[in-house]
mmCIF file of C-alpha atoms in Angstrom:
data_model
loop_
_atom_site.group_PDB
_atom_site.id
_atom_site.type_symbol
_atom_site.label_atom_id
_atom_site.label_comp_id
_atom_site.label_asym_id
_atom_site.label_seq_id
_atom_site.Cartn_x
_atom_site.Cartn_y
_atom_site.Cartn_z
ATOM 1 C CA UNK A 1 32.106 51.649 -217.693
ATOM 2 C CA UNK A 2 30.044 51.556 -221.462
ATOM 3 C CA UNK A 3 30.985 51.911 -224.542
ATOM 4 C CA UNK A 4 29.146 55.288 -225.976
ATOM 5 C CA UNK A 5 29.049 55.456 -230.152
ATOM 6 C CA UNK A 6 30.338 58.830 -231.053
ATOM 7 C CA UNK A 7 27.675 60.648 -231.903
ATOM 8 C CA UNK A 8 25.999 59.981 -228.428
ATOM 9 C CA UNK A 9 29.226 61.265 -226.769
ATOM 10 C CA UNK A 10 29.515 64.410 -228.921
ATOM 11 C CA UNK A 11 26.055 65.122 -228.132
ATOM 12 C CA UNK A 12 26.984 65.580 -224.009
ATOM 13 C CA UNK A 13 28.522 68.560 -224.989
ATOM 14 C CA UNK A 14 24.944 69.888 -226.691
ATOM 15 C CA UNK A 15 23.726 70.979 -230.271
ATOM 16 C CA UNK A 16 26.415 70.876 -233.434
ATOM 17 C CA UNK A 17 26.133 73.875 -233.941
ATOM 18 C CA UNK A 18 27.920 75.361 -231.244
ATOM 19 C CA UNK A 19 30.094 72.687 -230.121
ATOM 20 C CA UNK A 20 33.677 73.287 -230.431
ATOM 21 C CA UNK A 21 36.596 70.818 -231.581
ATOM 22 C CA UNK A 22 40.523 71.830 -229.747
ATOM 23 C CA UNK A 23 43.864 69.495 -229.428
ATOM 24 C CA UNK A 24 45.145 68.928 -226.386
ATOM 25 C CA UNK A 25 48.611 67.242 -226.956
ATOM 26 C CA UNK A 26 47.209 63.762 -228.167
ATOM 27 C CA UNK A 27 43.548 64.743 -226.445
ATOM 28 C CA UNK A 28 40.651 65.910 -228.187
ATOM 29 C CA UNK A 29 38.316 68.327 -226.202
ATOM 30 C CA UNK A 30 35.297 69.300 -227.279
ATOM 31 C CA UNK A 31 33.322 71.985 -225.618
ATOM 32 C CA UNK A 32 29.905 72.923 -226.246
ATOM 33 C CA UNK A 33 26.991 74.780 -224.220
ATOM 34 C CA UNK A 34 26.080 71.751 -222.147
ATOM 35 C CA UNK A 35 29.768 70.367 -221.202
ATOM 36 C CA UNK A 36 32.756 69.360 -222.162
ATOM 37 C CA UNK A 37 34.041 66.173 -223.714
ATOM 38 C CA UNK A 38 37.977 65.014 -223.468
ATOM 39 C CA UNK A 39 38.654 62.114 -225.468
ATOM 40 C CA UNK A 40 42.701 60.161 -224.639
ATOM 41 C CA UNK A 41 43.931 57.202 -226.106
ATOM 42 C CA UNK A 42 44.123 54.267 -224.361
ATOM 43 C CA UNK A 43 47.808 53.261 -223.595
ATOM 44 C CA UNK A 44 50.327 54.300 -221.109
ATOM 45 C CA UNK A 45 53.449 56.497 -222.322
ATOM 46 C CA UNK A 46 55.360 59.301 -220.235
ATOM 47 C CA UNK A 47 54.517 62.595 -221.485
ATOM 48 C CA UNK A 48 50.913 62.462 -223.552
ATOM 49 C CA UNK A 49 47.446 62.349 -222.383
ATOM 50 C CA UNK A 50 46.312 58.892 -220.226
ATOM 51 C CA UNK A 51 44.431 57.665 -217.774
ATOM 52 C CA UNK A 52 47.233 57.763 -214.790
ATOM 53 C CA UNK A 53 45.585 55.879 -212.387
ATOM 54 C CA UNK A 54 42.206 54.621 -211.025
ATOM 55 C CA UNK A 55 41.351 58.181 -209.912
ATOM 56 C CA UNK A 56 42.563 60.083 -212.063
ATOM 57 C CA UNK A 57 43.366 61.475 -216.151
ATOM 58 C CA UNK A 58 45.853 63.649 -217.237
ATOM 59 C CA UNK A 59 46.733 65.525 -219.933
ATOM 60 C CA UNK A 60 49.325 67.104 -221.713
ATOM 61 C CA UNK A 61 49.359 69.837 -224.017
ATOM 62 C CA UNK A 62 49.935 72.705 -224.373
ATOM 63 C CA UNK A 63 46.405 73.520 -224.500
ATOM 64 C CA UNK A 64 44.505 76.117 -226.901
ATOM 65 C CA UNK A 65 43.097 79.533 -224.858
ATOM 66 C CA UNK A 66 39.317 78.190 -224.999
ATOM 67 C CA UNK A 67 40.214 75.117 -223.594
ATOM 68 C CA UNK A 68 42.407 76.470 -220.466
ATOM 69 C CA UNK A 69 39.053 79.144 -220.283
ATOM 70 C CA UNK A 70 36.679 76.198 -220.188
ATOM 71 C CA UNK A 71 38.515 74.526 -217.887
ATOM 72 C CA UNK A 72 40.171 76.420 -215.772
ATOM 73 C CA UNK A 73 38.970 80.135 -215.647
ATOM 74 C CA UNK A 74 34.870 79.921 -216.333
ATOM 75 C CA UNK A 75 34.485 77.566 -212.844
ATOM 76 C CA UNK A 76 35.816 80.293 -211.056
ATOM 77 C CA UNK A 77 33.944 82.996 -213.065
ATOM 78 C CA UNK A 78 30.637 80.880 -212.264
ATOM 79 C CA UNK A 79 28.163 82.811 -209.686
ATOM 80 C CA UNK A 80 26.861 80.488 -207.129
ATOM 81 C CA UNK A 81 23.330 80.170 -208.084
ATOM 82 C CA UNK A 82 24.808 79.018 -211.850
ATOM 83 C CA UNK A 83 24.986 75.308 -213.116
ATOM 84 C CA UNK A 84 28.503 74.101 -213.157
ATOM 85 C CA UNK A 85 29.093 72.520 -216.742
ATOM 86 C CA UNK A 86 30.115 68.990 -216.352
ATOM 87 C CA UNK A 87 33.486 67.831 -217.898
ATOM 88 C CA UNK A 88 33.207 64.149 -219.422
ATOM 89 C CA UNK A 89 36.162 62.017 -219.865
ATOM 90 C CA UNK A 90 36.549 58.823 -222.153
ATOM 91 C CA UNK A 91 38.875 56.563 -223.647
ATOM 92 C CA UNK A 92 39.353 55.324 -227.445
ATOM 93 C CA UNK A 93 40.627 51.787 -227.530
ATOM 94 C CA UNK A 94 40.301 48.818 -230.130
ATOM 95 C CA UNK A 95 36.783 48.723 -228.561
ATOM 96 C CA UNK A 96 35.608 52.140 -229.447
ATOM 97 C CA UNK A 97 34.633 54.953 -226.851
ATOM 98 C CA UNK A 98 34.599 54.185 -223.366
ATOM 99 C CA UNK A 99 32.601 56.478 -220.650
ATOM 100 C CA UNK A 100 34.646 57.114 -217.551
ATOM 101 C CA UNK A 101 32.361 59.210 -215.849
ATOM 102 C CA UNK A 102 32.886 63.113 -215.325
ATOM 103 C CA UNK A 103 35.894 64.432 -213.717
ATOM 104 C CA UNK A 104 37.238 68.553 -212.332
ATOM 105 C CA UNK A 105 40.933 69.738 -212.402
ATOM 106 C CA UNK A 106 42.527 69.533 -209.458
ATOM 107 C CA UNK A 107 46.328 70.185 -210.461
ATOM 108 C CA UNK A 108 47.490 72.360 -213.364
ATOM 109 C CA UNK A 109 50.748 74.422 -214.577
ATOM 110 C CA UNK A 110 51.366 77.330 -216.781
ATOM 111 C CA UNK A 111 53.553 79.268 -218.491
ATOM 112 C CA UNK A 112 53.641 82.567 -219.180
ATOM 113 C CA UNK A 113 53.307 83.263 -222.967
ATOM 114 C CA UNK A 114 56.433 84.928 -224.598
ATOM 115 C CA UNK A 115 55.552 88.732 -225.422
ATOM 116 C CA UNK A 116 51.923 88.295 -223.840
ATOM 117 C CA UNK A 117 49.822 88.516 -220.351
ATOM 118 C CA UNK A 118 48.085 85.354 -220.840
ATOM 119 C CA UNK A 119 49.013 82.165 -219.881
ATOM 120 C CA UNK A 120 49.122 78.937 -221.546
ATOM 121 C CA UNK A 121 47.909 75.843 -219.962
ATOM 122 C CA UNK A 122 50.711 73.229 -220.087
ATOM 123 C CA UNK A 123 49.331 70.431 -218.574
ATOM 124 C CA UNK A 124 46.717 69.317 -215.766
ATOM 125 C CA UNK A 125 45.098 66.320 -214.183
ATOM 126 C CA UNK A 126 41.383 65.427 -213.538
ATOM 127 C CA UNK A 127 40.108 63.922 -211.105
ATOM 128 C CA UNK A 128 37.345 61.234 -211.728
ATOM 129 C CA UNK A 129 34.010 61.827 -209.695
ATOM 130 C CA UNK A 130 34.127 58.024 -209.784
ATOM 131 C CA UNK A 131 37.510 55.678 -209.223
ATOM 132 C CA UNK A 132 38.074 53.162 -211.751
ATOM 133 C CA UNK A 133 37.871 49.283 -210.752
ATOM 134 C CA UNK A 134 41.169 47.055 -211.419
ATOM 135 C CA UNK A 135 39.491 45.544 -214.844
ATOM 136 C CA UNK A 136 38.294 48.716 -215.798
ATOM 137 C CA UNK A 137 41.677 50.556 -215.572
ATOM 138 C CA UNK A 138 43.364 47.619 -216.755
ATOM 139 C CA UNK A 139 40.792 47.944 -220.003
ATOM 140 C CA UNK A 140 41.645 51.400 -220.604
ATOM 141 C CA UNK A 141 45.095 51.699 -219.398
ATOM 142 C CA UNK A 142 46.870 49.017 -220.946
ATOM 143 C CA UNK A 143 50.995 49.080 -219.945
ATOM 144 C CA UNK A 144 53.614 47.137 -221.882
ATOM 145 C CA UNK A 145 56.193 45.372 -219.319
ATOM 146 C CA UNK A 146 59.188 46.893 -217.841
ATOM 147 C CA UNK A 147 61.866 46.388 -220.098
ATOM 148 C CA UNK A 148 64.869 46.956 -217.661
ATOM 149 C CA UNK A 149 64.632 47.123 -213.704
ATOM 150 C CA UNK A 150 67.353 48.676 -211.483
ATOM 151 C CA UNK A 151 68.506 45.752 -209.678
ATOM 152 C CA UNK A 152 69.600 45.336 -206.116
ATOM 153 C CA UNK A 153 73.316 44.254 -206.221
ATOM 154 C CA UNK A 154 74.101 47.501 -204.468
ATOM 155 C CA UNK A 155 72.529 46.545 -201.443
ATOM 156 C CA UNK A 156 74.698 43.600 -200.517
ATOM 157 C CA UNK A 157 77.685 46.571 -200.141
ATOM 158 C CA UNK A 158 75.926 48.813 -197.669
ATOM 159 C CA UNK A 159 77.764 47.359 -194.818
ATOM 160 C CA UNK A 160 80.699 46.131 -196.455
ATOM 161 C CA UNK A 161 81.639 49.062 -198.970
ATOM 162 C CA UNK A 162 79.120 52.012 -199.041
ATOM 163 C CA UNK A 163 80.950 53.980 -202.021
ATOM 164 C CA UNK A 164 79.854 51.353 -204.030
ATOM 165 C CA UNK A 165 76.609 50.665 -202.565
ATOM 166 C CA UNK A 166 75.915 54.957 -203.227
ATOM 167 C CA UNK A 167 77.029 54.751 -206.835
ATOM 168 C CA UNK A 168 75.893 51.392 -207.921
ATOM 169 C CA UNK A 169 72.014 52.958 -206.666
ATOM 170 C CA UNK A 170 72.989 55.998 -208.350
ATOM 171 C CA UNK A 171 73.933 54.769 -211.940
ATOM 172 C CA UNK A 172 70.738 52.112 -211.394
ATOM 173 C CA UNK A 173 68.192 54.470 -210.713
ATOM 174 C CA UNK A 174 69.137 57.432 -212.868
ATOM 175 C CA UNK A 175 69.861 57.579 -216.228
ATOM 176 C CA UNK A 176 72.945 59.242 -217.610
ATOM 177 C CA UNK A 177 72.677 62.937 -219.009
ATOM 178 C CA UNK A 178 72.723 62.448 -222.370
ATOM 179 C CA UNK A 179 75.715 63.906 -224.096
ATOM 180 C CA UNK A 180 74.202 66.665 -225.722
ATOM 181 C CA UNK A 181 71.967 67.779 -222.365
ATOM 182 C CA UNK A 182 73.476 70.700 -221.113
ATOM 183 C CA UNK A 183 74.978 70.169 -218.147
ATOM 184 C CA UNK A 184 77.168 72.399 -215.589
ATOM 185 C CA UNK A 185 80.551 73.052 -216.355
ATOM 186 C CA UNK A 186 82.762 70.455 -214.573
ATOM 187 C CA UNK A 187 84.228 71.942 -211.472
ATOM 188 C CA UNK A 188 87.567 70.997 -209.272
ATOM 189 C CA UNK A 189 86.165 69.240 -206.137
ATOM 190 C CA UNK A 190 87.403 71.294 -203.126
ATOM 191 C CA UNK A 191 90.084 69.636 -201.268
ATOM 192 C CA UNK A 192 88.228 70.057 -197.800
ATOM 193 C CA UNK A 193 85.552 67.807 -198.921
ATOM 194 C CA UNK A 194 85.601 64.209 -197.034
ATOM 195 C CA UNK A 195 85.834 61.387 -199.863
ATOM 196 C CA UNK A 196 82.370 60.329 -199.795
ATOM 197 C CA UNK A 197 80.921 63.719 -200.562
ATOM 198 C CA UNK A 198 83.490 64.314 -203.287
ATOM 199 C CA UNK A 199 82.312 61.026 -204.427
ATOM 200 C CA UNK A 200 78.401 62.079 -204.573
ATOM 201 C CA UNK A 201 78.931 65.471 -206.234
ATOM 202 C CA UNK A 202 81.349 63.157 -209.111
ATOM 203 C CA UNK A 203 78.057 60.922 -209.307
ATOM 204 C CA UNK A 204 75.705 64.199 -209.760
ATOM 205 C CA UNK A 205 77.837 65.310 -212.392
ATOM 206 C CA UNK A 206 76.370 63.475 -215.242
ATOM 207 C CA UNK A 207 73.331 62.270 -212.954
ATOM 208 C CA UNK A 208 72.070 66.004 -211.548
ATOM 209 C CA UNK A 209 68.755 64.790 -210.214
ATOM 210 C CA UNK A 210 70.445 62.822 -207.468
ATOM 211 C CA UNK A 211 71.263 66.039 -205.956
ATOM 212 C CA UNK A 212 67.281 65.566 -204.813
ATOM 213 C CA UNK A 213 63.948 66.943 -205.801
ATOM 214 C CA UNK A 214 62.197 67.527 -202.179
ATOM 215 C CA UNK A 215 65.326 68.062 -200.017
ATOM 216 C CA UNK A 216 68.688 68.933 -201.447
ATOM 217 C CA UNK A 217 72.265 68.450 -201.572
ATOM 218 C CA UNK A 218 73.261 72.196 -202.311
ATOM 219 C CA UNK A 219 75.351 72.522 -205.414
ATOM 220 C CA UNK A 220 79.294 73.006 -205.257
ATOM 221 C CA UNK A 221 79.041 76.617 -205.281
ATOM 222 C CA UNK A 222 76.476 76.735 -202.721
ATOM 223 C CA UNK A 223 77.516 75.258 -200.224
ATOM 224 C CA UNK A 224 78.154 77.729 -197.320
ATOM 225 C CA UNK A 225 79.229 78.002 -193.481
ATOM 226 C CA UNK A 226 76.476 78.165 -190.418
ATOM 227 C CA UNK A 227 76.304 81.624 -188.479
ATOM 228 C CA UNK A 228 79.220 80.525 -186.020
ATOM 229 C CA UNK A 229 81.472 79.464 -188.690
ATOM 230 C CA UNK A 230 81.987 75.897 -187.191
ATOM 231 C CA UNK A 231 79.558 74.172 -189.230
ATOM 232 C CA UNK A 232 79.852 72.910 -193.352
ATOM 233 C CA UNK A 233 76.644 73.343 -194.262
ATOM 234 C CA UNK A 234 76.008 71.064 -197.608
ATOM 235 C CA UNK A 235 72.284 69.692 -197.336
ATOM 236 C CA UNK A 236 68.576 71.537 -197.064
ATOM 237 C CA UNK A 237 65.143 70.964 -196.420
ATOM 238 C CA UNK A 238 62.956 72.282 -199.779
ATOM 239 C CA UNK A 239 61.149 75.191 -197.848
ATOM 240 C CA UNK A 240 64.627 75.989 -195.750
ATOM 241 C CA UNK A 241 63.179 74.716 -192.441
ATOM 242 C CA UNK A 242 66.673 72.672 -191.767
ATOM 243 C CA UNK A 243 69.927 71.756 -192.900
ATOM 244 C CA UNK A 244 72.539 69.032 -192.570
ATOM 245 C CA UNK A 245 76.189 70.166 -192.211
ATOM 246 C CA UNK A 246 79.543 68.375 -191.607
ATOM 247 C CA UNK A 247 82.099 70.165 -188.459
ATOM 248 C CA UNK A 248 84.496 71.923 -189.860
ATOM 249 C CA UNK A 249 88.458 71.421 -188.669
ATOM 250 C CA UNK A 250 91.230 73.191 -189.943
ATOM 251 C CA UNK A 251 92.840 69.765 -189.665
ATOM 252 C CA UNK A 252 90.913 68.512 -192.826
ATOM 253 C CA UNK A 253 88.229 66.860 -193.553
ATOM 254 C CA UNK A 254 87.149 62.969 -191.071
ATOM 255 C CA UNK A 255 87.345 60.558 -193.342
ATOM 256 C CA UNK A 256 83.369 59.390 -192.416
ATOM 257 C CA UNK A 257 82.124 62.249 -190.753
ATOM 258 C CA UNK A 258 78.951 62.493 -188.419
ATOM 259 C CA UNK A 259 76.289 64.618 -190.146
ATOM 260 C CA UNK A 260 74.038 67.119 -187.980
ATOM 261 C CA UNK A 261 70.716 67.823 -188.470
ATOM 262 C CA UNK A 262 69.846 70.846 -187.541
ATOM 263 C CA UNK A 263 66.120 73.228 -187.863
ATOM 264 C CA UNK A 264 66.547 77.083 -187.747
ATOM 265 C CA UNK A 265 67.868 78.349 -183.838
ATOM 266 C CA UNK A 266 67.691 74.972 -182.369
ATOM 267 C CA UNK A 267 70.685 73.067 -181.277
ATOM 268 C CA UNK A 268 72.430 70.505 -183.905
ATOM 269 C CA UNK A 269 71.546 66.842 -183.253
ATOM 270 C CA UNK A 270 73.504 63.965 -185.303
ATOM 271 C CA UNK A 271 71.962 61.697 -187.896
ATOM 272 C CA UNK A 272 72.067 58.089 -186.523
ATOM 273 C CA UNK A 273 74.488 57.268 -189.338
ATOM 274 C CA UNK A 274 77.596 59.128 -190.552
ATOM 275 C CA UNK A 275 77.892 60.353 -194.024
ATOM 276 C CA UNK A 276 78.782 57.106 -195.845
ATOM 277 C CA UNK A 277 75.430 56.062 -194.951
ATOM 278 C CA UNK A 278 73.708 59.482 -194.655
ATOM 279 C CA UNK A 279 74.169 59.729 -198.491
ATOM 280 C CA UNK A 280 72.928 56.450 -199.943
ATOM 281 C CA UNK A 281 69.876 57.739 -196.996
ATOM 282 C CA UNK A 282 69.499 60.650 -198.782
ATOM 283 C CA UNK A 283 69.551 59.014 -202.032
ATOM 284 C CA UNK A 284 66.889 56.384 -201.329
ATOM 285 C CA UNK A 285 64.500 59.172 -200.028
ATOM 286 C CA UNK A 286 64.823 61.202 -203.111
ATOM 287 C CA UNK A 287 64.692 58.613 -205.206
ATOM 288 C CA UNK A 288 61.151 57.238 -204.035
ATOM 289 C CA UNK A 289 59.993 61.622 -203.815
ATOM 290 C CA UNK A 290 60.694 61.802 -207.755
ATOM 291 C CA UNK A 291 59.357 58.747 -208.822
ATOM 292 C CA UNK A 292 57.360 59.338 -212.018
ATOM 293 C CA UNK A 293 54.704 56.368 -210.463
ATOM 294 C CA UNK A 294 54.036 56.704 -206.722
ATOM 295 C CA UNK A 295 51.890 54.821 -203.970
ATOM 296 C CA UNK A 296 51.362 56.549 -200.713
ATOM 297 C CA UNK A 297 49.666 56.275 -197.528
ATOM 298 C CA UNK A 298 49.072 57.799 -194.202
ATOM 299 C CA UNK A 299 47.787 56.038 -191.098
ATOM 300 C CA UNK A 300 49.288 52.499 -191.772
ATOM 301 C CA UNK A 301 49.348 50.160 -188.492
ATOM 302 C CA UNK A 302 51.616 48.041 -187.622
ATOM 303 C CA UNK A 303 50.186 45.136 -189.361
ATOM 304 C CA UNK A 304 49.237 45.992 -192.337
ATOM 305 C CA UNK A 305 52.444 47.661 -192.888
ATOM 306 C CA UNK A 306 54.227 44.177 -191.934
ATOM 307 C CA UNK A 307 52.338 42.757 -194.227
ATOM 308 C CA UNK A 308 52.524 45.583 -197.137
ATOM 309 C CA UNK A 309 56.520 44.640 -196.622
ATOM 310 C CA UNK A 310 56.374 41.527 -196.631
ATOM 311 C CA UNK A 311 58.422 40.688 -199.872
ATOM 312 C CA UNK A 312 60.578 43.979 -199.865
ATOM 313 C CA UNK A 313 64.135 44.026 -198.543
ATOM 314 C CA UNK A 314 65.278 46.452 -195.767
ATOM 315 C CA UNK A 315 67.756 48.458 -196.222
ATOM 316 C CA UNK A 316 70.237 47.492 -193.615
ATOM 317 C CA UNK A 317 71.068 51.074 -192.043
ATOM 318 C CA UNK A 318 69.213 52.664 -188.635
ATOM 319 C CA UNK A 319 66.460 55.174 -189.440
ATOM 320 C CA UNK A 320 67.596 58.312 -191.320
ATOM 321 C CA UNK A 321 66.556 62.198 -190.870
ATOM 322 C CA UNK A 322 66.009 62.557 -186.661
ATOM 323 C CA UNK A 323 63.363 64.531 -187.498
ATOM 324 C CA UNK A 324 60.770 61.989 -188.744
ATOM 325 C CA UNK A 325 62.928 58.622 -188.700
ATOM 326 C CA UNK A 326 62.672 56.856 -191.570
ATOM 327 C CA UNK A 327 63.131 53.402 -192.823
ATOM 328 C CA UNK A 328 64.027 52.159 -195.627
ATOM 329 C CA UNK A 329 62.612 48.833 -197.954
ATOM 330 C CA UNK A 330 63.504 47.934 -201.436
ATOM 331 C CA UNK A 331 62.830 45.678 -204.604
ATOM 332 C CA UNK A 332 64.061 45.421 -208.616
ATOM 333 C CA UNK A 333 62.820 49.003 -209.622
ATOM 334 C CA UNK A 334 60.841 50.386 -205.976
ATOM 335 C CA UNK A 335 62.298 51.834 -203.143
ATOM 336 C CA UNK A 336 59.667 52.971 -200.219
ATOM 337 C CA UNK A 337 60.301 54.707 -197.006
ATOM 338 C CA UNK A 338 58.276 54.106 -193.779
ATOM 339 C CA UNK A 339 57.989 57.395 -191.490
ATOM 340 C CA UNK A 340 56.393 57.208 -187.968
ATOM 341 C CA UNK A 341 53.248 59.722 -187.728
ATOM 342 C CA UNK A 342 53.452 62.295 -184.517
ATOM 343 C CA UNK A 343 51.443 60.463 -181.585
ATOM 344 C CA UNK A 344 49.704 57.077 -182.078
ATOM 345 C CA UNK A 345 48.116 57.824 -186.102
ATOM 346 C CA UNK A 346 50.417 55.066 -187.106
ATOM 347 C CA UNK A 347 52.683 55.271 -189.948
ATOM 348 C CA UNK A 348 53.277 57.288 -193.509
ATOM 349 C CA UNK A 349 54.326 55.329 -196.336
ATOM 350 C CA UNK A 350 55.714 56.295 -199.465
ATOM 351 C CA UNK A 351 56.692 54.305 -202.595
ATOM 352 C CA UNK A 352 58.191 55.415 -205.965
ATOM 353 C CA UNK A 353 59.307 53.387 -208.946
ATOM 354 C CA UNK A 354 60.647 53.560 -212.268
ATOM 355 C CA UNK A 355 58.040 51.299 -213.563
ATOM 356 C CA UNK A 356 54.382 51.490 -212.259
ATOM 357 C CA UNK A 357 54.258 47.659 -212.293
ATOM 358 C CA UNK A 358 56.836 47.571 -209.694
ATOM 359 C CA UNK A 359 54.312 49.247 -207.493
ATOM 360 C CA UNK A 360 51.616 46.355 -208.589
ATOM 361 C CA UNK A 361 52.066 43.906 -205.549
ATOM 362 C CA UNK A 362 51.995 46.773 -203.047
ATOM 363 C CA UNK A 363 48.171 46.767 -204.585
ATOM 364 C CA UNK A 364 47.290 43.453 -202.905
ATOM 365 C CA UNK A 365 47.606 45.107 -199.210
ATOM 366 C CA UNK A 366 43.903 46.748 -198.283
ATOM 367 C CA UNK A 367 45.124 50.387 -197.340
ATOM 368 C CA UNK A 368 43.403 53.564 -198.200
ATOM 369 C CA UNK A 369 45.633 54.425 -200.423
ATOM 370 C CA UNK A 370 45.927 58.714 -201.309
ATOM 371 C CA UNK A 371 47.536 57.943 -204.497
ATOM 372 C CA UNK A 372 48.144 54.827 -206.289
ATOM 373 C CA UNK A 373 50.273 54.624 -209.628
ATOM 374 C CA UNK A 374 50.077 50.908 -210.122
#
């Protein structure tokens, strides 16, 4: 990376004349005939523009019309035999400008604009043409230290008291609802719930995202009876391909209950654990899916992925989701879950953490890592 003086960056964009100056959130774009310069600060805070990780910059706006039309709509427009424009990205830090290199959107959202047909770019991410070196994110992507990592008293329970192991992770890993977020109206926990669900939906009262982000514990009033009548059904996959469900007696709810796992027509096979440790399962998983800083890899042998766990703690509880078995590892502030591919193409990793230093010593392992938050 170089430092560019400002006048030789504006220029990338083409004449004065008909360059262009737009906010992005905290960015500045500038668009002209010849490209497009975005300009973030350097730093690392949740919700503005920053470089995210060694591939990649996002931003955070909303954005004006020209600059979702530059970016987003006049690619498309282009004919084949036309020049692309190229979009440059750089930094301002206590050094001045730095060059990252060009970059193309390959993720953005929308909204629809209140009143209006058009839509209003939110937010996207770019995708460097070139990935950053260690030094050279560290340079432009300087992080101040976790102040407060969830710790891992809860796992010492697992085996011994698993209520407490569920909502010690729980209360660790998510924040309370503040009191003035608007939150569902507290409802009377159906007496034939077994204990340890009751427990989980008291947890996701104040704590909602625990009910998951890529599968799902259905909401209270949601929850519903399979086809034959036999079957609580109380869990889904995010696209509805399966479900986990509890048997249902008229006798009342087991106290620990198996859980079946079940895909659309297809007989109902149980999870390896019952529900006490089905749920802090569950829990895990979703926690490490909607991590705001994630690591994850595909294809991982057997040795590196000894060695990528090396300092991590399993989670003492046989694989979860008979689907795709899944185990579990843990440290202050990371979980990660360790999937076995179909056939012999090794194994799928995936890390999340409340703090994208916690993913830093998962760094030293050589993997070709797909994404990489640390």
């Amino acid at each position: 990376m170089s430092l560019v003086d400002d006048e030789r960056a504006y220029a990338l964009c083409g004449s004065t004349a008909a360059r262009e100056w737009f906010t992005f959130g905290s960015a500045i774009v500038i668009i002209g005939e010849a490209g497009t310069l975005i300009i973030v600060e350097a730093g690392d805070v949740l919700g503005t523009s920053c470089v995210w990780n060694a591939d990649e910059v996002r931003l955070v706006g909303p954005a004006p019309t020209p600059v979702r039309k530059r970016l987003m709509d006049e690619p498309w427009e282009r004919g084949m035999d036309e020049k692309e424009l190229p979009v440059h990205l750089m930094v301002r830090n206590s050094e001045g400008l730095v060059y990252l290199g060009t970059g193309s959107v390959t993720q953005a959202s929308t909204v629809l604009r209140p009143g209006s047909d058009e839509h209003v770019l939110t937010d996207c991410a770019l995708r460097l043409a070139s990935p950053l070196s260690k030094p050279d994110l560290d340079r432009v992507r300087p992080c101040l230290p976790p102040t407060d990592l969830p710790n891992l008293d809860w796992i010492g329970q697992v085996n011994d008291d698993r209520g407490s192991a569920l909502e010690q992770f729980i209360t660790g890993w998510y924040p309370a609802a503040s009191e003035t977020a608007e939150l569902p109206p507290v409802q009377a926990l159906p007496l034939d719930l077994p204990e340890g669900l009751g427990h989980f939906y008291r947890l996701a009262q104040h704590r909602p995202h625990c009910l998951g982000v890529q599968n799902r514990v259905l909401p209270l009033p949601k929850r519903q009876t399979d086809p034959t009548g036999e079957m609580l059904v109380f869990g889904e996959e995010n696209q509805g391909g399966f479900f986990w469900s509890l048997l249902w007696t008229l006798d009342g709810p087991e106290a620990d209950p198996t859980v079946w796992f079940r895909e659309y027509d297809e007989p109902p096979i149980a999870e390896q654990e019952p529900l006490s440790g089905f749920l802090i399962q569950f829990s895990i998983f979703e926690a490490s899916m909607g991590a705001k800083y994630v690591a994850l890899c595909e294809k991982v042998t057997e040795e590196q992925l000894d060695r990528l766990t090396e300092g991590l703690l399993p989670v003492p509880l046989r694989p979860f989701c008979v689907a795709f078995p899944t185990r579990f590892y843990v440290a202050p502030g990371l979980v990660l879950h360790v999937s076995d591919e179909r056939g012999d193409a090794g194994f799928s990793v995936w890390a999340g953490a409340t703090h994208r230093t916690a993913l830093a010593p998962l760094g030293d392992t050589p993997l070709k890592w797909i994404r990489f938050d640390g």
